[in-house]
Protein backbone atom coordinates (compact mmCIF):
# COMPACT_ATOMS: atom_id res chain seq x y z
CA UNK A 1 0.00 0.00 0.00
CA UNK A 2 1.40 3.39 -0.94
CA UNK A 3 1.49 6.47 1.30
CA UNK A 4 -0.95 8.24 -0.99
CA UNK A 5 -3.51 5.44 -0.72
CA UNK A 6 -3.97 6.01 3.01
CA UNK A 7 -5.00 9.61 2.47
CA UNK A 8 -8.41 9.42 0.78
CA UNK A 9 -9.59 12.66 2.35
CA UNK A 10 -6.54 14.56 1.12
CA UNK A 11 -7.18 13.20 -2.37
CA UNK A 12 -10.77 14.41 -2.37
CA UNK A 13 -12.42 16.96 -4.59
CA UNK A 14 -11.58 20.59 -5.15
CA UNK A 15 -13.84 21.65 -2.28
CA UNK A 16 -11.81 19.66 0.23
CA UNK A 17 -8.53 20.89 -1.23
CA UNK A 18 -9.73 24.50 -1.09
CA UNK A 19 -10.75 24.00 2.54
CA UNK A 20 -7.34 22.55 3.37
CA UNK A 21 -5.63 25.46 1.62
CA UNK A 22 -7.74 27.92 3.61
CA UNK A 23 -6.96 26.12 6.87
CA UNK A 24 -3.25 26.20 6.00
CA UNK A 25 -3.36 29.94 5.39
CA UNK A 26 -5.23 30.47 8.66
CA UNK A 27 -2.64 28.36 10.52
CA UNK A 28 0.16 30.44 8.99
CA UNK A 29 -1.63 33.69 9.85
CA UNK A 30 -2.11 32.50 13.43
CA UNK A 31 1.56 31.49 13.72
CA UNK A 32 2.68 34.89 12.41
CA UNK A 33 0.28 36.61 14.81
CA UNK A 34 1.76 34.61 17.70
CA UNK A 35 5.30 35.49 16.57
CA UNK A 36 4.42 39.18 16.57
CA UNK A 37 2.66 39.00 19.94
CA UNK A 38 5.14 36.88 21.91
CA UNK A 39 8.35 38.40 23.18
CA UNK A 40 9.97 40.34 26.00
CA UNK A 41 7.18 42.90 25.56
CA UNK A 42 3.96 40.83 25.26
CA UNK A 43 1.44 42.31 22.84
CA UNK A 44 -2.19 41.11 22.59
CA UNK A 45 -3.19 39.52 19.28
CA UNK A 46 -5.89 42.15 18.89
CA UNK A 47 -3.26 44.91 19.00
CA UNK A 48 -1.21 43.03 16.42
CA UNK A 49 -4.05 42.94 13.91
CA UNK A 50 -4.97 46.58 14.68
CA UNK A 51 -1.41 47.67 13.87
CA UNK A 52 -1.41 45.66 10.63
CA UNK A 53 -4.76 47.05 9.47
CA UNK A 54 -3.66 50.58 10.37
CA UNK A 55 -0.62 50.23 8.11
CA UNK A 56 -2.19 48.30 5.24
CA UNK A 57 -5.73 49.59 5.08
CA UNK A 58 -5.49 53.04 6.66
CA UNK A 59 -7.73 52.28 9.63
CA UNK A 60 -7.43 54.47 12.71
CA UNK A 61 -7.45 52.06 15.65
CA UNK A 62 -5.95 53.61 18.77
CA UNK A 63 -2.67 51.91 19.62
CA UNK A 64 0.43 52.66 21.66
CA UNK A 65 3.22 54.06 19.47
CA UNK A 66 5.68 51.77 21.21
CA UNK A 67 3.57 48.69 20.49
CA UNK A 68 3.01 49.75 16.89
CA UNK A 69 6.74 50.28 16.41
CA UNK A 70 7.60 46.86 17.87
CA UNK A 71 4.97 45.16 15.73
CA UNK A 72 5.63 46.85 12.42
CA UNK A 73 9.33 47.71 12.53
CA UNK A 74 10.67 44.58 14.17
CA UNK A 75 8.52 41.52 14.77
CA UNK A 76 6.27 41.37 11.69
CA UNK A 77 9.13 41.61 9.19
CA UNK A 78 11.02 38.97 11.18
CA UNK A 79 8.03 36.59 11.14
CA UNK A 80 7.43 37.07 7.41
CA UNK A 81 11.07 36.36 6.54
CA UNK A 82 10.99 33.27 8.78
CA UNK A 83 7.91 32.02 6.89
CA UNK A 84 9.54 32.66 3.51
CA UNK A 85 12.75 30.96 4.63
CA UNK A 86 10.97 27.86 5.91
CA UNK A 87 8.79 27.56 2.82
CA UNK A 88 11.65 28.07 0.35
CA UNK A 89 13.97 25.57 2.06
CA UNK A 90 11.20 22.97 2.30
CA UNK A 91 10.37 23.32 -1.40
CA UNK A 92 14.06 23.07 -2.29
CA UNK A 93 14.36 19.85 -0.29
CA UNK A 94 11.30 18.31 -1.95
CA UNK A 95 12.64 19.13 -5.41
CA UNK A 96 16.13 17.78 -4.74
CA UNK A 97 14.71 14.58 -3.26
CA UNK A 98 12.66 14.05 -6.43
CA UNK A 99 15.39 14.94 -8.93
CA UNK A 100 18.04 12.84 -7.20
CA UNK A 101 15.65 10.07 -6.05
CA UNK A 102 17.28 10.17 -2.63
CA UNK A 103 15.38 10.82 0.63
CA UNK A 104 18.46 12.44 2.18
CA UNK A 105 18.84 15.11 -0.49
CA UNK A 106 18.46 18.71 0.68
CA UNK A 107 20.40 21.98 0.23
CA UNK A 108 22.30 21.56 3.50
CA UNK A 109 23.43 17.97 2.78
CA UNK A 110 24.39 18.72 -0.84
CA UNK A 111 26.69 21.56 0.17
CA UNK A 112 24.56 24.30 -1.39
CA UNK A 113 24.01 26.01 1.96
CA UNK A 114 27.70 25.74 2.84
CA UNK A 115 28.73 27.22 -0.52
CA UNK A 116 26.22 30.04 -0.10
CA UNK A 117 27.61 30.76 3.37
CA UNK A 118 31.15 30.95 1.99
CA UNK A 119 30.06 33.34 -0.76
CA UNK A 120 28.21 35.56 1.71
CA UNK A 121 31.14 35.61 4.15
CA UNK A 122 33.52 36.49 1.31
CA UNK A 123 31.38 39.54 0.55
CA UNK A 124 30.94 40.50 4.22
CA UNK A 125 34.53 40.12 5.42
CA UNK A 126 36.80 40.08 2.37
CA UNK A 127 34.85 42.76 0.52
CA UNK A 128 34.65 40.69 -2.67
CA UNK A 129 33.06 42.77 -5.41
CA UNK A 130 34.15 46.09 -3.85
CA UNK A 131 30.60 46.92 -2.84
CA UNK A 132 29.11 46.09 -6.23
CA UNK A 133 28.02 42.60 -5.15
CA UNK A 134 25.27 42.25 -2.57
CA UNK A 135 25.24 39.61 0.15
CA UNK A 136 22.58 37.61 -1.69
CA UNK A 137 24.53 37.77 -4.96
CA UNK A 138 27.64 36.48 -3.20
CA UNK A 139 25.61 33.71 -1.58
CA UNK A 140 24.09 32.73 -4.94
CA UNK A 141 27.52 32.59 -6.58
CA UNK A 142 28.80 30.42 -3.75
CA UNK A 143 25.78 28.11 -3.99
CA UNK A 144 26.24 27.66 -7.74
CA UNK A 145 29.98 26.98 -7.39
CA UNK A 146 29.30 24.47 -4.62
CA UNK A 147 26.70 22.61 -6.65
CA UNK A 148 28.94 22.51 -9.74
CA UNK A 149 31.80 21.16 -7.61
CA UNK A 150 29.57 18.52 -6.01
CA UNK A 151 28.25 17.48 -9.43
CA UNK A 152 31.77 17.13 -10.84
CA UNK A 153 32.87 15.11 -7.81
CA UNK A 154 29.88 12.81 -8.14
CA UNK A 155 30.42 12.40 -11.88
CA UNK A 156 34.08 11.52 -11.30
CA UNK A 157 33.00 8.92 -8.76
CA UNK A 158 30.66 7.25 -11.23
CA UNK A 159 27.43 9.21 -10.67
CA UNK A 160 24.38 7.95 -8.85
CA UNK A 161 22.35 9.63 -6.14
CA UNK A 162 24.33 7.98 -3.33
CA UNK A 163 27.56 9.32 -4.80
CA UNK A 164 26.01 12.78 -5.05
CA UNK A 165 25.13 12.69 -1.34
CA UNK A 166 28.70 11.62 -0.46
CA UNK A 167 30.10 14.33 -2.74
CA UNK A 168 27.75 16.82 -1.07
CA UNK A 169 29.07 15.89 2.37
CA UNK A 170 32.64 16.38 1.12
CA UNK A 171 31.68 19.70 -0.49
CA UNK A 172 30.01 20.86 2.71
CA UNK A 173 33.14 20.14 4.72
CA UNK A 174 35.30 21.95 2.16
CA UNK A 175 33.19 25.11 2.08
CA UNK A 176 32.70 25.09 5.85
CA UNK A 177 36.48 24.93 6.21
CA UNK A 178 36.90 27.82 3.75
CA UNK A 179 34.36 29.86 5.69
CA UNK A 180 36.11 29.13 9.00
CA UNK A 181 39.48 30.06 7.43
CA UNK A 182 38.19 33.41 6.18
CA UNK A 183 36.59 34.22 9.53
CA UNK A 184 39.62 33.26 11.63
CA UNK A 185 42.22 34.97 9.43
CA UNK A 186 40.43 38.09 8.18
CA UNK A 187 37.75 39.04 10.73
CA UNK A 188 38.20 40.93 13.98
CA UNK A 189 36.70 39.60 17.21
CA UNK A 190 33.42 41.46 16.79
CA UNK A 191 33.03 40.38 13.15
CA UNK A 192 33.85 36.79 14.06
CA UNK A 193 31.18 36.66 16.78
CA UNK A 194 28.58 38.20 14.49
CA UNK A 195 29.40 35.90 11.56
CA UNK A 196 29.47 32.71 13.62
CA UNK A 197 26.09 33.57 15.19
CA UNK A 198 24.71 34.41 11.72
CA UNK A 199 26.01 31.14 10.27
CA UNK A 200 23.90 29.23 12.79
CA UNK A 201 20.83 31.12 11.62
CA UNK A 202 19.83 34.54 12.86
CA UNK A 203 16.74 36.64 12.22
CA UNK A 204 17.89 39.44 14.50
CA UNK A 205 18.86 41.90 11.77
CA UNK A 206 15.90 41.25 9.48
CA UNK A 207 14.06 44.33 8.21
CA UNK A 208 11.42 45.08 5.56
CA UNK A 209 14.05 45.24 2.81
CA UNK A 210 14.67 41.55 3.45
CA UNK A 211 10.94 40.82 3.17
CA UNK A 212 10.87 42.55 -0.22
CA UNK A 213 13.62 40.17 -1.37
CA UNK A 214 12.57 36.92 0.33
CA UNK A 215 8.85 37.04 -0.48
CA UNK A 216 9.12 37.41 -4.30
CA UNK A 217 11.85 34.76 -4.50
CA UNK A 218 9.72 32.32 -2.51
CA UNK A 219 6.44 33.00 -4.29
CA UNK A 220 7.88 33.06 -7.82
CA UNK A 221 10.12 30.06 -7.12
CA UNK A 222 7.15 28.10 -5.78
CA UNK A 223 4.97 29.04 -8.78
CA UNK A 224 7.62 27.93 -11.27
CA UNK A 225 8.27 24.69 -9.39
CA UNK A 226 4.54 23.96 -9.33
CA UNK A 227 4.49 24.20 -13.12
CA UNK A 228 6.92 21.28 -13.17
CA UNK A 229 4.94 19.13 -10.72
CA UNK A 230 4.15 16.46 -13.33
CA UNK A 231 7.78 16.37 -14.44
CA UNK A 232 8.86 15.87 -10.83
CA UNK A 233 6.40 12.97 -10.55
CA UNK A 234 8.07 11.41 -13.58
CA UNK A 235 11.55 11.90 -12.11
CA UNK A 236 10.64 9.77 -9.10
CA UNK A 237 10.73 6.76 -11.48
CA UNK A 238 14.14 7.71 -12.88
CA UNK A 239 15.51 9.87 -15.68
CA UNK A 240 14.94 7.18 -18.30
CA UNK A 241 11.27 6.94 -17.38
CA UNK A 242 10.97 10.73 -17.43
CA UNK A 243 12.57 10.91 -20.89
CA UNK A 244 10.27 8.15 -22.14
CA UNK A 245 7.29 10.26 -21.01
CA UNK A 246 8.53 13.18 -23.11
CA UNK A 247 10.12 15.20 -20.29
CA UNK A 248 13.11 17.31 -21.48
CA UNK A 249 15.32 15.93 -18.71
CA UNK A 250 18.35 18.20 -19.05
CA UNK A 251 16.35 21.44 -19.34
CA UNK A 252 14.07 20.60 -16.42
CA UNK A 253 17.02 19.63 -14.25
CA UNK A 254 18.89 22.85 -15.03
CA UNK A 255 15.84 25.00 -14.30
CA UNK A 256 14.93 23.28 -11.05
CA UNK A 257 18.51 23.01 -9.78
CA UNK A 258 18.96 26.69 -10.58
CA UNK A 259 15.76 27.56 -8.68
CA UNK A 260 16.81 25.58 -5.62
CA UNK A 261 20.22 27.27 -5.67
CA UNK A 262 18.57 30.71 -6.00
CA UNK A 263 16.07 30.14 -3.18
CA UNK A 264 18.67 28.61 -0.88
CA UNK A 265 21.23 31.34 -1.55
CA UNK A 266 18.68 34.09 -0.98
CA UNK A 267 17.65 32.68 2.38
CA UNK A 268 21.26 32.01 3.44
CA UNK A 269 22.16 35.57 2.50
CA UNK A 270 19.39 36.87 4.78
CA UNK A 271 19.34 34.51 7.78
CA UNK A 272 22.40 32.26 7.48
CA UNK A 273 22.66 28.50 7.06
CA UNK A 274 19.77 26.50 8.54
CA UNK A 275 19.68 22.72 8.41
CA UNK A 276 16.99 20.04 8.70
CA UNK A 277 14.14 22.14 7.27
CA UNK A 278 14.73 20.98 3.70
CA UNK A 279 15.24 17.42 4.91
CA UNK A 280 12.43 16.88 7.41
CA UNK A 281 9.54 19.00 6.13
CA UNK A 282 9.15 17.28 2.72
CA UNK A 283 8.97 13.91 4.48
CA UNK A 284 6.31 15.19 6.87
CA UNK A 285 4.34 16.67 3.97
CA UNK A 286 4.69 13.46 1.96
CA UNK A 287 3.32 11.48 4.90
CA UNK A 288 0.29 13.79 5.12
CA UNK A 289 -0.63 14.33 1.46
CA UNK A 290 1.16 11.61 -0.48
CA UNK A 291 3.96 11.76 -3.07
CA UNK A 292 2.18 13.64 -5.89
CA UNK A 293 4.04 16.93 -6.28
CA UNK A 294 0.94 18.97 -7.14
CA UNK A 295 -0.02 18.42 -3.47
CA UNK A 296 3.43 17.88 -1.99
CA UNK A 297 4.91 21.24 -3.00
CA UNK A 298 2.09 23.40 -1.52
CA UNK A 299 2.07 21.26 1.64
CA UNK A 300 5.86 21.59 1.99
CA UNK A 301 5.60 25.35 1.51
CA UNK A 302 2.96 25.83 4.22
CA UNK A 303 4.36 23.33 6.74
CA UNK A 304 7.86 24.74 6.30
CA UNK A 305 6.62 28.30 6.76
CA UNK A 306 4.66 27.49 9.93
CA UNK A 307 7.52 25.38 11.32
CA UNK A 308 10.08 28.14 10.87
CA UNK A 309 7.83 30.80 12.42
CA UNK A 310 7.23 28.57 15.45
CA UNK A 311 10.97 27.81 15.66
CA UNK A 312 11.65 31.54 15.74
CA UNK A 313 9.22 31.94 18.64
CA UNK A 314 10.98 29.15 20.55
CA UNK A 315 14.40 30.68 19.86
CA UNK A 316 13.27 33.92 21.50
CA UNK A 317 11.59 32.52 24.61
CA UNK A 318 13.34 29.25 25.48
CA UNK A 319 16.09 31.09 27.41
CA UNK A 320 15.03 34.25 29.28
CA UNK A 321 16.64 37.46 27.97
CA UNK A 322 18.65 35.54 25.38
CA UNK A 323 18.02 34.58 21.76
CA UNK A 324 19.22 31.25 20.43
CA UNK A 325 20.31 30.90 16.80
CA UNK A 326 17.30 29.56 14.95
CA UNK A 327 19.43 26.85 13.34
CA UNK A 328 19.95 25.36 16.80
CA UNK A 329 16.19 25.18 17.34
CA UNK A 330 15.48 23.60 13.94
CA UNK A 331 18.13 20.95 14.62
CA UNK A 332 16.80 20.22 18.12
CA UNK A 333 13.32 19.63 16.74
CA UNK A 334 14.27 18.39 13.29
CA UNK A 335 16.56 15.53 14.30
CA UNK A 336 14.00 13.74 16.53
CA UNK A 337 11.24 14.42 14.00
CA UNK A 338 13.30 12.84 11.23
CA UNK A 339 14.06 9.84 13.44
CA UNK A 340 10.31 9.44 14.05
CA UNK A 341 9.58 9.67 10.33
CA UNK A 342 12.15 6.97 9.60
CA UNK A 343 10.69 4.75 12.34
CA UNK A 344 7.13 5.11 11.05
CA UNK A 345 8.28 4.51 7.46
CA UNK A 346 9.66 1.07 8.34
CA UNK A 347 6.36 -0.07 9.87
CA UNK A 348 3.96 -1.95 7.56
CA UNK A 349 1.01 0.16 6.43
Tab-separated table of C-alpha atoms in Angstrom, residues 118-330:
chain	number	residue	atom	x	y	z
A	118	UNK	CA	31.146	30.949	1.988
A	119	UNK	CA	30.058	33.338	-0.759
A	120	UNK	CA	28.209	35.558	1.707
A	121	UNK	CA	31.142	35.611	4.152
A	122	UNK	CA	33.522	36.489	1.314
A	123	UNK	CA	31.385	39.537	0.552
A	124	UNK	CA	30.942	40.503	4.221
A	125	UNK	CA	34.532	40.116	5.424
A	126	UNK	CA	36.803	40.082	2.368
A	127	UNK	CA	34.854	42.764	0.518
A	128	UNK	CA	34.650	40.690	-2.672
A	129	UNK	CA	33.060	42.772	-5.410
A	130	UNK	CA	34.154	46.085	-3.852
A	131	UNK	CA	30.604	46.919	-2.836
A	132	UNK	CA	29.108	46.092	-6.233
A	133	UNK	CA	28.019	42.599	-5.155
A	134	UNK	CA	25.275	42.251	-2.573
A	135	UNK	CA	25.239	39.609	0.145
A	136	UNK	CA	22.581	37.607	-1.695
A	137	UNK	CA	24.531	37.771	-4.960
A	138	UNK	CA	27.635	36.480	-3.203
A	139	UNK	CA	25.612	33.714	-1.582
A	140	UNK	CA	24.088	32.731	-4.943
A	141	UNK	CA	27.523	32.593	-6.580
A	142	UNK	CA	28.801	30.418	-3.752
A	143	UNK	CA	25.784	28.112	-3.993
A	144	UNK	CA	26.240	27.660	-7.744
A	145	UNK	CA	29.977	26.985	-7.385
A	146	UNK	CA	29.295	24.473	-4.622
A	147	UNK	CA	26.698	22.610	-6.654
A	148	UNK	CA	28.942	22.506	-9.738
A	149	UNK	CA	31.797	21.159	-7.614
A	150	UNK	CA	29.568	18.523	-6.008
A	151	UNK	CA	28.245	17.482	-9.432
A	152	UNK	CA	31.773	17.129	-10.840
A	153	UNK	CA	32.872	15.110	-7.806
A	154	UNK	CA	29.881	12.806	-8.136
A	155	UNK	CA	30.425	12.397	-11.885
A	156	UNK	CA	34.077	11.525	-11.300
A	157	UNK	CA	33.002	8.916	-8.756
A	158	UNK	CA	30.657	7.251	-11.226
A	159	UNK	CA	27.434	9.213	-10.668
A	160	UNK	CA	24.379	7.952	-8.849
A	161	UNK	CA	22.349	9.631	-6.139
A	162	UNK	CA	24.326	7.984	-3.332
A	163	UNK	CA	27.564	9.321	-4.799
A	164	UNK	CA	26.012	12.784	-5.049
A	165	UNK	CA	25.134	12.689	-1.342
A	166	UNK	CA	28.701	11.622	-0.464
A	167	UNK	CA	30.102	14.335	-2.737
A	168	UNK	CA	27.748	16.825	-1.073
A	169	UNK	CA	29.073	15.887	2.374
A	170	UNK	CA	32.639	16.376	1.119
A	171	UNK	CA	31.684	19.703	-0.493
A	172	UNK	CA	30.007	20.862	2.707
A	173	UNK	CA	33.136	20.141	4.718
A	174	UNK	CA	35.304	21.948	2.163
A	175	UNK	CA	33.193	25.111	2.083
A	176	UNK	CA	32.696	25.093	5.853
A	177	UNK	CA	36.479	24.926	6.207
A	178	UNK	CA	36.895	27.819	3.753
A	179	UNK	CA	34.361	29.863	5.695
A	180	UNK	CA	36.109	29.135	8.998
A	181	UNK	CA	39.477	30.062	7.430
A	182	UNK	CA	38.189	33.408	6.178
A	183	UNK	CA	36.595	34.219	9.529
A	184	UNK	CA	39.624	33.262	11.633
A	185	UNK	CA	42.217	34.972	9.426
A	186	UNK	CA	40.426	38.086	8.179
A	187	UNK	CA	37.753	39.041	10.733
A	188	UNK	CA	38.203	40.932	13.978
A	189	UNK	CA	36.701	39.596	17.210
A	190	UNK	CA	33.418	41.465	16.794
A	191	UNK	CA	33.025	40.383	13.150
A	192	UNK	CA	33.853	36.788	14.059
A	193	UNK	CA	31.181	36.665	16.779
A	194	UNK	CA	28.582	38.197	14.485
A	195	UNK	CA	29.397	35.898	11.557
A	196	UNK	CA	29.466	32.711	13.623
A	197	UNK	CA	26.091	33.567	15.185
A	198	UNK	CA	24.713	34.412	11.722
A	199	UNK	CA	26.012	31.142	10.273
A	200	UNK	CA	23.897	29.233	12.794
A	201	UNK	CA	20.829	31.120	11.623
A	202	UNK	CA	19.832	34.544	12.855
A	203	UNK	CA	16.737	36.637	12.216
A	204	UNK	CA	17.888	39.441	14.498
A	205	UNK	CA	18.855	41.903	11.771
A	206	UNK	CA	15.900	41.254	9.479
A	207	UNK	CA	14.056	44.329	8.208
A	208	UNK	CA	11.418	45.080	5.562
A	209	UNK	CA	14.053	45.244	2.805
A	210	UNK	CA	14.669	41.554	3.449
A	211	UNK	CA	10.938	40.820	3.175
A	212	UNK	CA	10.869	42.548	-0.217
A	213	UNK	CA	13.622	40.168	-1.366
A	214	UNK	CA	12.570	36.919	0.326
A	215	UNK	CA	8.853	37.038	-0.477
A	216	UNK	CA	9.117	37.413	-4.299
A	217	UNK	CA	11.853	34.764	-4.499
A	218	UNK	CA	9.723	32.321	-2.506
A	219	UNK	CA	6.437	33.004	-4.291
A	220	UNK	CA	7.876	33.063	-7.816
A	221	UNK	CA	10.115	30.059	-7.122
A	222	UNK	CA	7.146	28.103	-5.779
A	223	UNK	CA	4.975	29.045	-8.784
A	224	UNK	CA	7.620	27.925	-11.268
A	225	UNK	CA	8.275	24.687	-9.392
A	226	UNK	CA	4.543	23.964	-9.326
A	227	UNK	CA	4.494	24.198	-13.123
A	228	UNK	CA	6.925	21.276	-13.169
A	229	UNK	CA	4.938	19.129	-10.718
A	230	UNK	CA	4.148	16.461	-13.333
A	231	UNK	CA	7.775	16.374	-14.437
A	232	UNK	CA	8.863	15.866	-10.829
A	233	UNK	CA	6.397	12.970	-10.547
A	234	UNK	CA	8.071	11.407	-13.578
A	235	UNK	CA	11.553	11.898	-12.114
A	236	UNK	CA	10.641	9.774	-9.101
A	237	UNK	CA	10.729	6.757	-11.479
A	238	UNK	CA	14.139	7.714	-12.881
A	239	UNK	CA	15.512	9.875	-15.681
A	240	UNK	CA	14.938	7.180	-18.304
A	241	UNK	CA	11.266	6.944	-17.384
A	242	UNK	CA	10.966	10.735	-17.435
A	243	UNK	CA	12.572	10.911	-20.885
A	244	UNK	CA	10.272	8.150	-22.138
A	245	UNK	CA	7.290	10.258	-21.015
A	246	UNK	CA	8.528	13.177	-23.106
A	247	UNK	CA	10.120	15.200	-20.292
A	248	UNK	CA	13.110	17.310	-21.476
A	249	UNK	CA	15.317	15.934	-18.712
A	250	UNK	CA	18.353	18.202	-19.051
A	251	UNK	CA	16.352	21.435	-19.344
A	252	UNK	CA	14.067	20.595	-16.416
A	253	UNK	CA	17.018	19.631	-14.245
A	254	UNK	CA	18.891	22.847	-15.034
A	255	UNK	CA	15.844	24.999	-14.296
A	256	UNK	CA	14.931	23.280	-11.051
A	257	UNK	CA	18.506	23.007	-9.784
A	258	UNK	CA	18.955	26.686	-10.576
A	259	UNK	CA	15.764	27.556	-8.685
A	260	UNK	CA	16.808	25.582	-5.618
A	261	UNK	CA	20.219	27.269	-5.666
A	262	UNK	CA	18.568	30.705	-5.999
A	263	UNK	CA	16.074	30.137	-3.184
A	264	UNK	CA	18.670	28.611	-0.879
A	265	UNK	CA	21.234	31.340	-1.547
A	266	UNK	CA	18.678	34.095	-0.982
A	267	UNK	CA	17.650	32.678	2.383
A	268	UNK	CA	21.255	32.006	3.443
A	269	UNK	CA	22.158	35.573	2.495
A	270	UNK	CA	19.395	36.874	4.779
A	271	UNK	CA	19.341	34.511	7.779
A	272	UNK	CA	22.401	32.257	7.484
A	273	UNK	CA	22.658	28.500	7.059
A	274	UNK	CA	19.767	26.502	8.543
A	275	UNK	CA	19.681	22.723	8.406
A	276	UNK	CA	16.993	20.039	8.698
A	277	UNK	CA	14.143	22.144	7.268
A	278	UNK	CA	14.731	20.978	3.697
A	279	UNK	CA	15.240	17.418	4.906
A	280	UNK	CA	12.433	16.877	7.410
A	281	UNK	CA	9.537	19.004	6.129
A	282	UNK	CA	9.146	17.278	2.717
A	283	UNK	CA	8.969	13.909	4.483
A	284	UNK	CA	6.315	15.189	6.871
A	285	UNK	CA	4.340	16.670	3.971
A	286	UNK	CA	4.687	13.463	1.964
A	287	UNK	CA	3.318	11.476	4.895
A	288	UNK	CA	0.287	13.789	5.124
A	289	UNK	CA	-0.626	14.335	1.462
A	290	UNK	CA	1.160	11.614	-0.481
A	291	UNK	CA	3.963	11.765	-3.073
A	292	UNK	CA	2.179	13.642	-5.887
A	293	UNK	CA	4.035	16.930	-6.280
A	294	UNK	CA	0.940	18.968	-7.138
A	295	UNK	CA	-0.015	18.423	-3.472
A	296	UNK	CA	3.428	17.876	-1.990
A	297	UNK	CA	4.910	21.243	-2.998
A	298	UNK	CA	2.086	23.400	-1.518
A	299	UNK	CA	2.067	21.261	1.635
A	300	UNK	CA	5.857	21.592	1.991
A	301	UNK	CA	5.600	25.352	1.511
A	302	UNK	CA	2.962	25.825	4.222
A	303	UNK	CA	4.365	23.332	6.742
A	304	UNK	CA	7.863	24.735	6.301
A	305	UNK	CA	6.619	28.296	6.761
A	306	UNK	CA	4.661	27.486	9.927
A	307	UNK	CA	7.520	25.378	11.325
A	308	UNK	CA	10.078	28.144	10.869
A	309	UNK	CA	7.833	30.798	12.420
A	310	UNK	CA	7.232	28.573	15.448
A	311	UNK	CA	10.969	27.807	15.657
A	312	UNK	CA	11.653	31.544	15.740
A	313	UNK	CA	9.221	31.945	18.639
A	314	UNK	CA	10.976	29.154	20.546
A	315	UNK	CA	14.402	30.683	19.856
A	316	UNK	CA	13.273	33.925	21.497
A	317	UNK	CA	11.594	32.517	24.614
A	318	UNK	CA	13.339	29.245	25.478
A	319	UNK	CA	16.094	31.088	27.407
A	320	UNK	CA	15.029	34.251	29.281
A	321	UNK	CA	16.642	37.455	27.967
A	322	UNK	CA	18.646	35.541	25.384
A	323	UNK	CA	18.015	34.582	21.756
A	324	UNK	CA	19.217	31.250	20.428
A	325	UNK	CA	20.315	30.904	16.803
A	326	UNK	CA	17.300	29.563	14.947
A	327	UNK	CA	19.426	26.847	13.342
A	328	UNK	CA	19.953	25.362	16.804
A	329	UNK	CA	16.191	25.180	17.344
A	330	UNK	CA	15.477	23.601	13.944
